[in-house]
Tab-separated table of C-alpha atoms in Angstrom:
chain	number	residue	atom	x	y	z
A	1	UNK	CA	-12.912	-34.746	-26.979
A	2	UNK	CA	-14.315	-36.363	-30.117
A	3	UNK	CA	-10.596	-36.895	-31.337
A	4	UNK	CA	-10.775	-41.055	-31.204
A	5	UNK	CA	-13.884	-43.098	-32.693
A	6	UNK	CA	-14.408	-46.463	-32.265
A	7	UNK	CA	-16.728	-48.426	-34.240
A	8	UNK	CA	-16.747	-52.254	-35.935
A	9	UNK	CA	-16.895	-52.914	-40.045
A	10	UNK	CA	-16.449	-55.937	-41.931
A	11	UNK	CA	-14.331	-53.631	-44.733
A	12	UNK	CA	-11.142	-55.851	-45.372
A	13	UNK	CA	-9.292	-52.712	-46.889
A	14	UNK	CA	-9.340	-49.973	-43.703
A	15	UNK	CA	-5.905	-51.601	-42.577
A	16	UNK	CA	-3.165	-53.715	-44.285
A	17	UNK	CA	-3.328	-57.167	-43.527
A	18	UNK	CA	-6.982	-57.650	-42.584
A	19	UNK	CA	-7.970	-61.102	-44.384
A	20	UNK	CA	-9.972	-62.797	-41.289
A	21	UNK	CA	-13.034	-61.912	-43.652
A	22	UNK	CA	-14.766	-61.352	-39.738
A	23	UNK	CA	-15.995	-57.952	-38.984
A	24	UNK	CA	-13.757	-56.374	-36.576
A	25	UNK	CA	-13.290	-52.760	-33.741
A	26	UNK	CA	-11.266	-50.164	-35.454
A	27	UNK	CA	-9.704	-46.208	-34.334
A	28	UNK	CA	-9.930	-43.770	-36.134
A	29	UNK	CA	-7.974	-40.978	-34.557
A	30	UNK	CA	-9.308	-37.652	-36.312
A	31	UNK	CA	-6.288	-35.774	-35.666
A	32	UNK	CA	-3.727	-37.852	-37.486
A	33	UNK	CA	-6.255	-39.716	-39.862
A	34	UNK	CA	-4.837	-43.169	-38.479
A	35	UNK	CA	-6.926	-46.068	-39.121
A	36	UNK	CA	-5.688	-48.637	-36.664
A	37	UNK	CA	-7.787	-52.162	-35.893
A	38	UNK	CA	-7.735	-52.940	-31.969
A	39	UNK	CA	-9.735	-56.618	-31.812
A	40	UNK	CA	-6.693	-58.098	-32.211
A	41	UNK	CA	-4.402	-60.605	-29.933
A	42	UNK	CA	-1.242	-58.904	-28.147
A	43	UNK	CA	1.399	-59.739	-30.361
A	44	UNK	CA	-0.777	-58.270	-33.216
A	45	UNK	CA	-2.032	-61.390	-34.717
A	46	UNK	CA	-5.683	-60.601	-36.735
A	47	UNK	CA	-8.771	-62.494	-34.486
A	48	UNK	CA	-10.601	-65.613	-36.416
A	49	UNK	CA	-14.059	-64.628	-35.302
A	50	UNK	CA	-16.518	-61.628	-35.884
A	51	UNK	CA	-16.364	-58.262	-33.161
A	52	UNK	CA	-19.909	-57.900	-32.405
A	53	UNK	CA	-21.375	-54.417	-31.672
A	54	UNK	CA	-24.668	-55.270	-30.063
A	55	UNK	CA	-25.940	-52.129	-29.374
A	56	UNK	CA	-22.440	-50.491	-29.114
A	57	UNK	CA	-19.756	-50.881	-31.295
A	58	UNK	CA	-17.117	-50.295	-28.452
A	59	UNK	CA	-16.089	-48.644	-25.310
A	60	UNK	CA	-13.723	-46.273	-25.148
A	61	UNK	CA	-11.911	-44.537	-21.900
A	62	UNK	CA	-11.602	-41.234	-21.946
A	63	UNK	CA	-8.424	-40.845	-23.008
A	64	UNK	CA	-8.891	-42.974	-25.526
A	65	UNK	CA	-6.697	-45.287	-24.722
A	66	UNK	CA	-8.301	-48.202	-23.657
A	67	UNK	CA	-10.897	-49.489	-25.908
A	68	UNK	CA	-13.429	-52.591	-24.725
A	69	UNK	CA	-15.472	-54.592	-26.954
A	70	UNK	CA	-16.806	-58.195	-27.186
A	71	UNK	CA	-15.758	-60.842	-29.394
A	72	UNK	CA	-16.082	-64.391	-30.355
A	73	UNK	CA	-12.858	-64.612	-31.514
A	74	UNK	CA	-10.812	-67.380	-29.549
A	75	UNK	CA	-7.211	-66.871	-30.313
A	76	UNK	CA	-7.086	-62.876	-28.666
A	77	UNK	CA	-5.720	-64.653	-25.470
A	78	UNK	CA	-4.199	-68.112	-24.293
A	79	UNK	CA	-6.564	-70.172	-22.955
A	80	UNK	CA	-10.005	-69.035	-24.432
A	81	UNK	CA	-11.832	-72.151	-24.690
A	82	UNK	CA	-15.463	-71.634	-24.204
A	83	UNK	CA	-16.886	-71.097	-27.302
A	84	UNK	CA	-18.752	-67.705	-26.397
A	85	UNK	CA	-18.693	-64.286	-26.650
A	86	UNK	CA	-16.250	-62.484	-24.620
A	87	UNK	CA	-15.525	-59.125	-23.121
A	88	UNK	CA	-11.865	-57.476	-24.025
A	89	UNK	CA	-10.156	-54.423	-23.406
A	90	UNK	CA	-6.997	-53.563	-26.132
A	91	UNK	CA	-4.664	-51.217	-24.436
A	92	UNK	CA	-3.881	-48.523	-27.642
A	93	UNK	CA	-0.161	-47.954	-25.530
A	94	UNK	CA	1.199	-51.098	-24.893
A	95	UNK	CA	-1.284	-53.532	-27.427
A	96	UNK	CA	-2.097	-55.373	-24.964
A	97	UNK	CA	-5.142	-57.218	-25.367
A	98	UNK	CA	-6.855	-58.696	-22.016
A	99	UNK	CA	-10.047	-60.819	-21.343
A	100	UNK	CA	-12.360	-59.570	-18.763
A	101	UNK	CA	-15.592	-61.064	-18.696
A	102	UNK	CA	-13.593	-63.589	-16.180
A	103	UNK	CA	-14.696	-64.597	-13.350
A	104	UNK	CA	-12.595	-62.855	-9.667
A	105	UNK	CA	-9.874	-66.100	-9.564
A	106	UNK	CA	-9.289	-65.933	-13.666
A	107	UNK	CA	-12.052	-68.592	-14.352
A	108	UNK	CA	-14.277	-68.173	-18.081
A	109	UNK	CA	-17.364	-67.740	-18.773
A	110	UNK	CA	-19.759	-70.679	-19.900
A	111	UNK	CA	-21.893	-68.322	-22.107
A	112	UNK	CA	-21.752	-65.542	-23.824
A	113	UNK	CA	-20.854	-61.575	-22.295
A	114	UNK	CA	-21.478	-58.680	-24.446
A	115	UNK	CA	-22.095	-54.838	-24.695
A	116	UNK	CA	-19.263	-53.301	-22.783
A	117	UNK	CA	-18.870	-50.303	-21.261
A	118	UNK	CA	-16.072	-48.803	-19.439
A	119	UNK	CA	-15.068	-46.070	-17.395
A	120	UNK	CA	-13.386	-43.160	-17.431
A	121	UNK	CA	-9.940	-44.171	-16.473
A	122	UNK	CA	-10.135	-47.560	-17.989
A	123	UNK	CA	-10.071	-49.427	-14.761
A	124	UNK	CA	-13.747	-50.692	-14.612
A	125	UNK	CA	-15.548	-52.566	-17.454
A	126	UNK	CA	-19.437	-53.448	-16.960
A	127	UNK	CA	-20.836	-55.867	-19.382
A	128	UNK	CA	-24.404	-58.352	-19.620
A	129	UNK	CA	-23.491	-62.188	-19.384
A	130	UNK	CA	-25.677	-64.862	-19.168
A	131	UNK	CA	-22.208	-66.307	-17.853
A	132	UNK	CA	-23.102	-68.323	-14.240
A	133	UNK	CA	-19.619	-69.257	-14.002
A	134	UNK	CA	-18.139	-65.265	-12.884
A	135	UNK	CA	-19.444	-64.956	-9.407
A	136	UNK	CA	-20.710	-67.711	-6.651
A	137	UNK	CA	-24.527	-68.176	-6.641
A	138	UNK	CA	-25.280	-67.182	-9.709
A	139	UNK	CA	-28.079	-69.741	-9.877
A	140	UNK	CA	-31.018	-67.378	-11.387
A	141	UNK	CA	-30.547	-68.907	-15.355
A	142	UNK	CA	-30.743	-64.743	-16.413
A	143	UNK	CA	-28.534	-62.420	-17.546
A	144	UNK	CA	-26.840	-60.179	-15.407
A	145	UNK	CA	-24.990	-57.449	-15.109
A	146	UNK	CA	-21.281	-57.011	-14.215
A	147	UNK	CA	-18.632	-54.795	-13.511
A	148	UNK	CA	-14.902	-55.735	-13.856
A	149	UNK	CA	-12.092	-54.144	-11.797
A	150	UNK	CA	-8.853	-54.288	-14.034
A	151	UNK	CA	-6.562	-53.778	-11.441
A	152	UNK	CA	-7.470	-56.236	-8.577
A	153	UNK	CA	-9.009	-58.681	-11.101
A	154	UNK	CA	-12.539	-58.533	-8.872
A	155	UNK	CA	-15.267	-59.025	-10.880
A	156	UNK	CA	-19.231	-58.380	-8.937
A	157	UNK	CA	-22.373	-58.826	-10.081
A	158	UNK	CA	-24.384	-55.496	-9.873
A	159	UNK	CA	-27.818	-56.587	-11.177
A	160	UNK	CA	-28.719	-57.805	-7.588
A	161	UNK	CA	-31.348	-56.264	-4.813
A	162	UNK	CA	-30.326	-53.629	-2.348
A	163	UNK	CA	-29.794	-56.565	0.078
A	164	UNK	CA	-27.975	-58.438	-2.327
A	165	UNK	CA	-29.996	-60.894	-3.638
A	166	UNK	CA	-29.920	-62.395	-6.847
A	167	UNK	CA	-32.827	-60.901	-9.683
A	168	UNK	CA	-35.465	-63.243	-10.122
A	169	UNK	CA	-38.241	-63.308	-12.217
A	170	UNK	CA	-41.515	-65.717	-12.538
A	171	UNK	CA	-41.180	-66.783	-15.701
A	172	UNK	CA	-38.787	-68.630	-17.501
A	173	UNK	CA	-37.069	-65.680	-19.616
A	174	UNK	CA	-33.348	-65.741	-20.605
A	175	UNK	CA	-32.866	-62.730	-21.538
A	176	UNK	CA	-33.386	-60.658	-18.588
A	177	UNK	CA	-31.334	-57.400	-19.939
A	178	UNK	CA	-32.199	-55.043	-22.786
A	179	UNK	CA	-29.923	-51.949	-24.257
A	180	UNK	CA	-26.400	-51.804	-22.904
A	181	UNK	CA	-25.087	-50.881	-19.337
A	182	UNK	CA	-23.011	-47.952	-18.696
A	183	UNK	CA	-20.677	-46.772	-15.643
A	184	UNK	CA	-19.964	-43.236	-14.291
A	185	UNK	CA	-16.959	-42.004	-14.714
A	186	UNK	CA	-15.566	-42.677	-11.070
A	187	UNK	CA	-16.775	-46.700	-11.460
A	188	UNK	CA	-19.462	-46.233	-8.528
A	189	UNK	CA	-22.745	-46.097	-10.142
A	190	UNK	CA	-23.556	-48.104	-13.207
A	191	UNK	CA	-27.136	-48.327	-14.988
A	192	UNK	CA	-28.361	-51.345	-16.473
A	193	UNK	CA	-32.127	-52.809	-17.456
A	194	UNK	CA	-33.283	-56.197	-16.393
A	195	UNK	CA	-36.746	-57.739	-16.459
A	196	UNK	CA	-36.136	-59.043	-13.213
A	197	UNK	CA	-39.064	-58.463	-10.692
A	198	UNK	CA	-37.093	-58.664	-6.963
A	199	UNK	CA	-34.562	-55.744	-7.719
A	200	UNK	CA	-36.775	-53.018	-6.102
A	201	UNK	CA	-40.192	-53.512	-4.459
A	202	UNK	CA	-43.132	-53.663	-6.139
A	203	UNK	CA	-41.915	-54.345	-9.117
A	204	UNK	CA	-45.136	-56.458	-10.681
A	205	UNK	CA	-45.314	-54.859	-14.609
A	206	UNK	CA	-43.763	-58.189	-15.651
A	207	UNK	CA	-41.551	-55.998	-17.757
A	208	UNK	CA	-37.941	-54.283	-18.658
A	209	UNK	CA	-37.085	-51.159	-16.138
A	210	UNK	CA	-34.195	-49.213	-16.019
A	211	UNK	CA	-32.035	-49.664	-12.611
A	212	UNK	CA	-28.907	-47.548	-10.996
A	213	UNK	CA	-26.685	-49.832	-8.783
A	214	UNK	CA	-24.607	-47.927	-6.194
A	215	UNK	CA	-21.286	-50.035	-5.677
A	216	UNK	CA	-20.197	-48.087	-2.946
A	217	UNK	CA	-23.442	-48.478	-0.484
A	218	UNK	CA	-25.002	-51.334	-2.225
A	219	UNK	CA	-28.106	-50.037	-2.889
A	220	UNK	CA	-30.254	-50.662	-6.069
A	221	UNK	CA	-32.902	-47.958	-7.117
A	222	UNK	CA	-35.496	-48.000	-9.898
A	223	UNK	CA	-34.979	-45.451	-12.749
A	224	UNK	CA	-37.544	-45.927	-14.805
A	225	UNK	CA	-39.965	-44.731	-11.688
A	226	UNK	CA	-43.683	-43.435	-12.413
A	227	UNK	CA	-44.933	-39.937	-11.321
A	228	UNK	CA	-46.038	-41.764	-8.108
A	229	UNK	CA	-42.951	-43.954	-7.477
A	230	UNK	CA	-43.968	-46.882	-8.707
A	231	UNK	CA	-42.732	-48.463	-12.022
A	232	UNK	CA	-43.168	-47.649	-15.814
A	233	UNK	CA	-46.635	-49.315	-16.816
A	234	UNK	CA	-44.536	-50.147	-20.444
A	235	UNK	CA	-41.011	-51.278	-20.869
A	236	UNK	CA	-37.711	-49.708	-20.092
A	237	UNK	CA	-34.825	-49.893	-22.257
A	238	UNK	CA	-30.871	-48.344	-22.809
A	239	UNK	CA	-30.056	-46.844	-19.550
A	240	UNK	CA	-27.279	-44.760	-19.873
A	241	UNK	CA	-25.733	-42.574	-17.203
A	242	UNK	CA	-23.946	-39.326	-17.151
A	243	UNK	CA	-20.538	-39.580	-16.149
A	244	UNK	CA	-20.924	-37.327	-13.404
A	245	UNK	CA	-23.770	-39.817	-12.519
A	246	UNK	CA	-26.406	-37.270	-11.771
A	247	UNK	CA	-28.798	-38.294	-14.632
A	248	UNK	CA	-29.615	-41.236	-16.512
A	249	UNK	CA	-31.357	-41.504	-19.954
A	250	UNK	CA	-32.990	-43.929	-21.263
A	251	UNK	CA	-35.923	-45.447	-23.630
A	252	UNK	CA	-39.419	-46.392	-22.832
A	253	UNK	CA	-42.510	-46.971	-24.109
A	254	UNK	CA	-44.461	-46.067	-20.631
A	255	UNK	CA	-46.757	-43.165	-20.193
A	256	UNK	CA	-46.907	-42.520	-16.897
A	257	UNK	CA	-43.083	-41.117	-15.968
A	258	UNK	CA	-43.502	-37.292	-16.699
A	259	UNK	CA	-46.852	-34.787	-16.763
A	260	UNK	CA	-46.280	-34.470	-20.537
A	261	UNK	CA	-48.349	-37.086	-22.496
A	262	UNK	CA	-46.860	-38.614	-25.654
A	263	UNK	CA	-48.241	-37.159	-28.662
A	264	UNK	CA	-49.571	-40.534	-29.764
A	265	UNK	CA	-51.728	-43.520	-27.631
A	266	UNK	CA	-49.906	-46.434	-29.972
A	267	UNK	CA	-48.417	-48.503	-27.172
A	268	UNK	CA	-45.252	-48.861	-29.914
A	269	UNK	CA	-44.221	-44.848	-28.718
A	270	UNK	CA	-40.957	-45.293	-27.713
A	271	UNK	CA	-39.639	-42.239	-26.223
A	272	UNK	CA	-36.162	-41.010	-24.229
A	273	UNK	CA	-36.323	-39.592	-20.916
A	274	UNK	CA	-33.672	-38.362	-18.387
A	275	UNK	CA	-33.963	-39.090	-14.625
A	276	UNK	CA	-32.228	-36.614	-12.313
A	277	UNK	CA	-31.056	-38.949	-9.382
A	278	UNK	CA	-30.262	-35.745	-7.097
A	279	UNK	CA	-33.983	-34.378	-7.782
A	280	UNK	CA	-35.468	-37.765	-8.371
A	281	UNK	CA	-37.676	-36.030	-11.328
A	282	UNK	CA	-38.240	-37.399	-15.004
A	283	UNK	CA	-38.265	-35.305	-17.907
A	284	UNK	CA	-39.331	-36.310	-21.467
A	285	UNK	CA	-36.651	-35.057	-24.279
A	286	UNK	CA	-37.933	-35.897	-27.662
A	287	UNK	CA	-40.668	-32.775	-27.373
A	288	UNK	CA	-42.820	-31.770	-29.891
A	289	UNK	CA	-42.256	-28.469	-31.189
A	290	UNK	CA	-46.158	-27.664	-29.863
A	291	UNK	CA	-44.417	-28.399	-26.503
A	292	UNK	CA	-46.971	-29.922	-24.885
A	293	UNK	CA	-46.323	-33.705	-25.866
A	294	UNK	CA	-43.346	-35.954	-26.740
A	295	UNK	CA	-42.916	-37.833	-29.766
A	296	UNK	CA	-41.394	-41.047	-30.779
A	297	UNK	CA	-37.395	-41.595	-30.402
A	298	UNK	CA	-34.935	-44.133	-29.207
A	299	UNK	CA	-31.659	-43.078	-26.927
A	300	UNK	CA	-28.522	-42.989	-28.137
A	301	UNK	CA	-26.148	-41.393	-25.716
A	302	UNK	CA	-25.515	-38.655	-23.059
A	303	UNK	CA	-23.119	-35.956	-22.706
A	304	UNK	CA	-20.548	-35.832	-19.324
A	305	UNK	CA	-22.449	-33.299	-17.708
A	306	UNK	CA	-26.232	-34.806	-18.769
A	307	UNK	CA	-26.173	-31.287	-20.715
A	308	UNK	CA	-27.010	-32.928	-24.186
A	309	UNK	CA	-28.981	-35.932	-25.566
A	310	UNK	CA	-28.445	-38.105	-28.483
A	311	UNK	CA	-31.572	-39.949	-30.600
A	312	UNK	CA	-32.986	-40.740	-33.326
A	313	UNK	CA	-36.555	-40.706	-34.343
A	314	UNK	CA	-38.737	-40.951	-37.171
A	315	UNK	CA	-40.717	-38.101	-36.721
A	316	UNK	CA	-41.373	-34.508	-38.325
A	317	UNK	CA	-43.093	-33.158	-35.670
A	318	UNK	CA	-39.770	-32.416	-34.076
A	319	UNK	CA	-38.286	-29.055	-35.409
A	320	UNK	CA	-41.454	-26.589	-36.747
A	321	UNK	CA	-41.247	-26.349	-40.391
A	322	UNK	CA	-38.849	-29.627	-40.819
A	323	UNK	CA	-37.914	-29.711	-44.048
A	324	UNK	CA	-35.432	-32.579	-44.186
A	325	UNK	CA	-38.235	-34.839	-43.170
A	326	UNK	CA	-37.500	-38.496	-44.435
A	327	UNK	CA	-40.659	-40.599	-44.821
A	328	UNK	CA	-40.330	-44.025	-42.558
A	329	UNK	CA	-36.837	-43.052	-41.895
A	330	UNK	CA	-34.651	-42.513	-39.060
A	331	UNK	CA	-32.729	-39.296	-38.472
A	332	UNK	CA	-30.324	-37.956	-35.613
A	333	UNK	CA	-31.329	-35.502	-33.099
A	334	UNK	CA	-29.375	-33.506	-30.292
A	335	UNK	CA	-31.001	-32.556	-26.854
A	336	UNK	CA	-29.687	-29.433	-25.222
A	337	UNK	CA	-31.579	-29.808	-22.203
A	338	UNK	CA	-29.962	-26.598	-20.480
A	339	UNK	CA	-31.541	-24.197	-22.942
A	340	UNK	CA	-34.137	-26.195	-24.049
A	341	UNK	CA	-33.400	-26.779	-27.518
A	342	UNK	CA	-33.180	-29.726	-30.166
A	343	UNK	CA	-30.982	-29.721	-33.510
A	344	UNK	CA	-31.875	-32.456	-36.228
A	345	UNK	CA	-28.093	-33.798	-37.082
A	346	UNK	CA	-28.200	-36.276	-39.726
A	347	UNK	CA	-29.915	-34.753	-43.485
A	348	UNK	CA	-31.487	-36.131	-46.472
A	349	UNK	CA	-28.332	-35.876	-48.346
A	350	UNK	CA	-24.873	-35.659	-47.514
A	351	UNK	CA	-22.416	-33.813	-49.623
A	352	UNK	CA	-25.090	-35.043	-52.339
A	353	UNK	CA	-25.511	-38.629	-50.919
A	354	UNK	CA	-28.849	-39.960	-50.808
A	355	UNK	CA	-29.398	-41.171	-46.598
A	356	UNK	CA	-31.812	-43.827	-46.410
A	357	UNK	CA	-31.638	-44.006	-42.774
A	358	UNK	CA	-29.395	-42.609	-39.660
A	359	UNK	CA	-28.782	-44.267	-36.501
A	360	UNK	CA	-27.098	-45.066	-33.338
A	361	UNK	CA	-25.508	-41.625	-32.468
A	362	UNK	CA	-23.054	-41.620	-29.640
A	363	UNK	CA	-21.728	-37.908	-28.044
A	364	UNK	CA	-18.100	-36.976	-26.937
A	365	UNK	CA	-17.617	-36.570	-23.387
A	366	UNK	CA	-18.274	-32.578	-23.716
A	367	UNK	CA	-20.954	-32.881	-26.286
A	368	UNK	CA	-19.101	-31.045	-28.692
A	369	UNK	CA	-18.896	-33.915	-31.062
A	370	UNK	CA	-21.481	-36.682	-32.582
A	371	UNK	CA	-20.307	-39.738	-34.373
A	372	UNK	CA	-23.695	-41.432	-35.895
A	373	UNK	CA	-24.380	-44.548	-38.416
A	374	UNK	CA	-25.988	-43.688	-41.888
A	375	UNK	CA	-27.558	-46.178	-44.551
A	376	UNK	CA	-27.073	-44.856	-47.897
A	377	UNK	CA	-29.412	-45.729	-50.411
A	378	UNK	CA	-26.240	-46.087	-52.855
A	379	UNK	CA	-22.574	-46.866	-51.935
A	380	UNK	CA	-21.323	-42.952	-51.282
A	381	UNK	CA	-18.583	-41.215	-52.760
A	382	UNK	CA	-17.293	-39.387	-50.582
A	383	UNK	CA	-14.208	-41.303	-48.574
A	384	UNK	CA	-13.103	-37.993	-46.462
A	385	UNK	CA	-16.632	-37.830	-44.619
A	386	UNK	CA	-16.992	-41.419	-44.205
A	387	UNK	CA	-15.022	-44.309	-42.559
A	388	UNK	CA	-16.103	-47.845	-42.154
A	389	UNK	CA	-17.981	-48.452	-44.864
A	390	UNK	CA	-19.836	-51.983	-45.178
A	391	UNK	CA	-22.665	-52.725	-47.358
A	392	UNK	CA	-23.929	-49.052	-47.224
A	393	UNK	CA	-22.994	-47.910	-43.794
A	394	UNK	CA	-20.654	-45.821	-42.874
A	395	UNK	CA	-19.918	-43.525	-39.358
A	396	UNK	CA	-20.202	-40.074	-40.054
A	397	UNK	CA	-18.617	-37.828	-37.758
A	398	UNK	CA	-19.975	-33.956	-37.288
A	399	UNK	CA	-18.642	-31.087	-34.152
């Protein structure tokens, strides 16, 4: 309901205690005003290394209790000795603090996992890893995707073919993932992007697309699917679905997914689109207020229902008349695709702050609330609109 945000700062003074001069995943609970720092070990004790946001800060449940981030940090539970990143969830009830980028019998990962996401009861955690150590044949030297149950300990690799074979690609490219993955609420469909080419056939753009992976069936299906079927002729990044899993948005530079043409040729036009997986249609969101063309953007989240859109974009070309414009700047943007609207979010000043910039802007569940990252062009002055502030940032939270 907007009530909890998560988010990672190196600011040593937002708790007592913090000295691990590491940048680590704190609460704020808006209703109390509680600051409270959750990449920590079980019995409290302050992690050694640096919380890493990588796209997203955290994860949260929906009730906010559970809260999943990575971490390179090896002292948040006995017998971390690999040297990599790692997935966690902190329990906010007990303070509990579990590793779950594990493989099904308990066993590490040898490399690094990253960019969790969890659903909405807490009990499944999906993550990348270029781990090859979680599940048996992991032999493609990519990352994958995952998804960890947290109460049988199971962990599966999702990024795989309808048939269950491994991705593969023909070149020799690491890092086969872009974005972050997400998970419906219910823990059966999860969205992820690899640049692997044997996921779905015909796959030859030799490029990211955006996937959904049924757990329940099996089945893997392309998101990121051209007017004809085929894929994107640019890359696909950011899948993120709706917790109801009927849509998925995501980012892409391709031209040929809707009927709409971007307003620009520059093969740099990023744009968000949604995919309805019930009507298997495509619609572009960052419109032009001529209607007839999108414009440049980059995803940021989705609301529960797939009612509202999150981005930020550059562009002035947006609202008519847009007066807040801020020359090679980003600002935040809200997608109401059930009435057809768009709101710009983030201004040029802020209670009389100068922005520089405005980014990564994640929606409550209902939509009702938008917590967003701003640059200032000077430290601000205002500490009851802002929390986590670090070297000019700060989250800004707005209902």
């Amino acid at each position: 309901d907007g009530s909890i945000v998560a988010f990672v700062s190196e600011a040593a003074d937002l708790v007592e205690g913090d000295t691990n001069g590491a940048s680590d995943v704190f609460i704020k609970d808006r209703r109390t005003g509680a600051t409270t720092r959750v990449s920590v070990a079980s019995d409290g004790t302050q992690s050694t290394g640096p919380a890493f946001g990588w796209h997203t800060a955290a994860s949260l449940s929906a009730d906010g209790r559970y809260v999943a981030f990575s971490s390179s940090a090896s002292d948040l539970v006995p017998g971390d000795t690999n040297g990599a990143i790692d997935v966690f969830v902190h329990d906010r009830v007990t303070g509990q603090t579990t590793r779950v980028s594990v493989a099904s019998d308990g066993t590490e990962g040898n490399l690094n996992s990253f960019s969790p996401g969890i659903s909405a009861d807490g009990r499944y955690v999906v993550f990348y890893s270029s781990a090859s150590t979680l599940v048996d044949d992991d032999t493609n030297n990519l990352m994958d995707t995952f998804v960890h149950d947290r109460v049988t300990g199971e962990t599966t690799r999702v990024s795989v073919a309808s048939d269950g074979s491994q991705g593969e690609f023909g070149k020799d490219w690491s890092p086969a993932i872009d974005g972050s993955p997400s998970i419906s609420a219910d823990g059966r469909l999860v969205a992820f992007v690899s640049i692997a080419s044997s996921l779905v056939p015909n796959d030859t753009n030799g490029s990211f697309d955006a996937f959904v992976h049924n757990r329940d069936t099996g089945e893997t299906s392309l998101v990121s699917a051209s007017l004809t079927g085929g894929v994107g002729n640019l890359a696909s990044h950011t899948a993120m679905i709706s917790a109801d899993g009927r849509y998925v948005a995501f980012d892409s530079g391709a031209d040929n997914l809707t009927t709409e043409p971007p307003r620009s040729s520059d093969q740099a036009w990023n744009s968000v689109f949604v995919r309805d997986l019930q009507t298997n249609t495509t619609r572009a969101i960052v419109q032009s207020w001529r209607g007839s063309e999108w414009e440049r953007g980059y995803l940021g989240s989705i609301s529960a229902n797939g009612r509202y859109v999150a981005f930020r974009s550059d562009s002035n070309q947006i609202i008519f008349g847009d007066r807040e414009f801020i020359e090679h700047a980003d600002r935040v943007f809200v997608a109401d695709l059930w009435n057809g609207t768009t709101r710009v979010m983030s201004l040029e000043h802020i209670r009389g702050e100068a922005v520089a910039t405005s980014t990564y802007p994640k929606l409550s569940s209902d939509g009702s609330t938008l917590a967003f990252t701003t640059y200032f062009k000077s430290p601000p002055n205002n500490p009851e609109l802002l929390s986590g502030l670090a070297a000019g940032f700060a989250v800004n939270v707005t209902d």
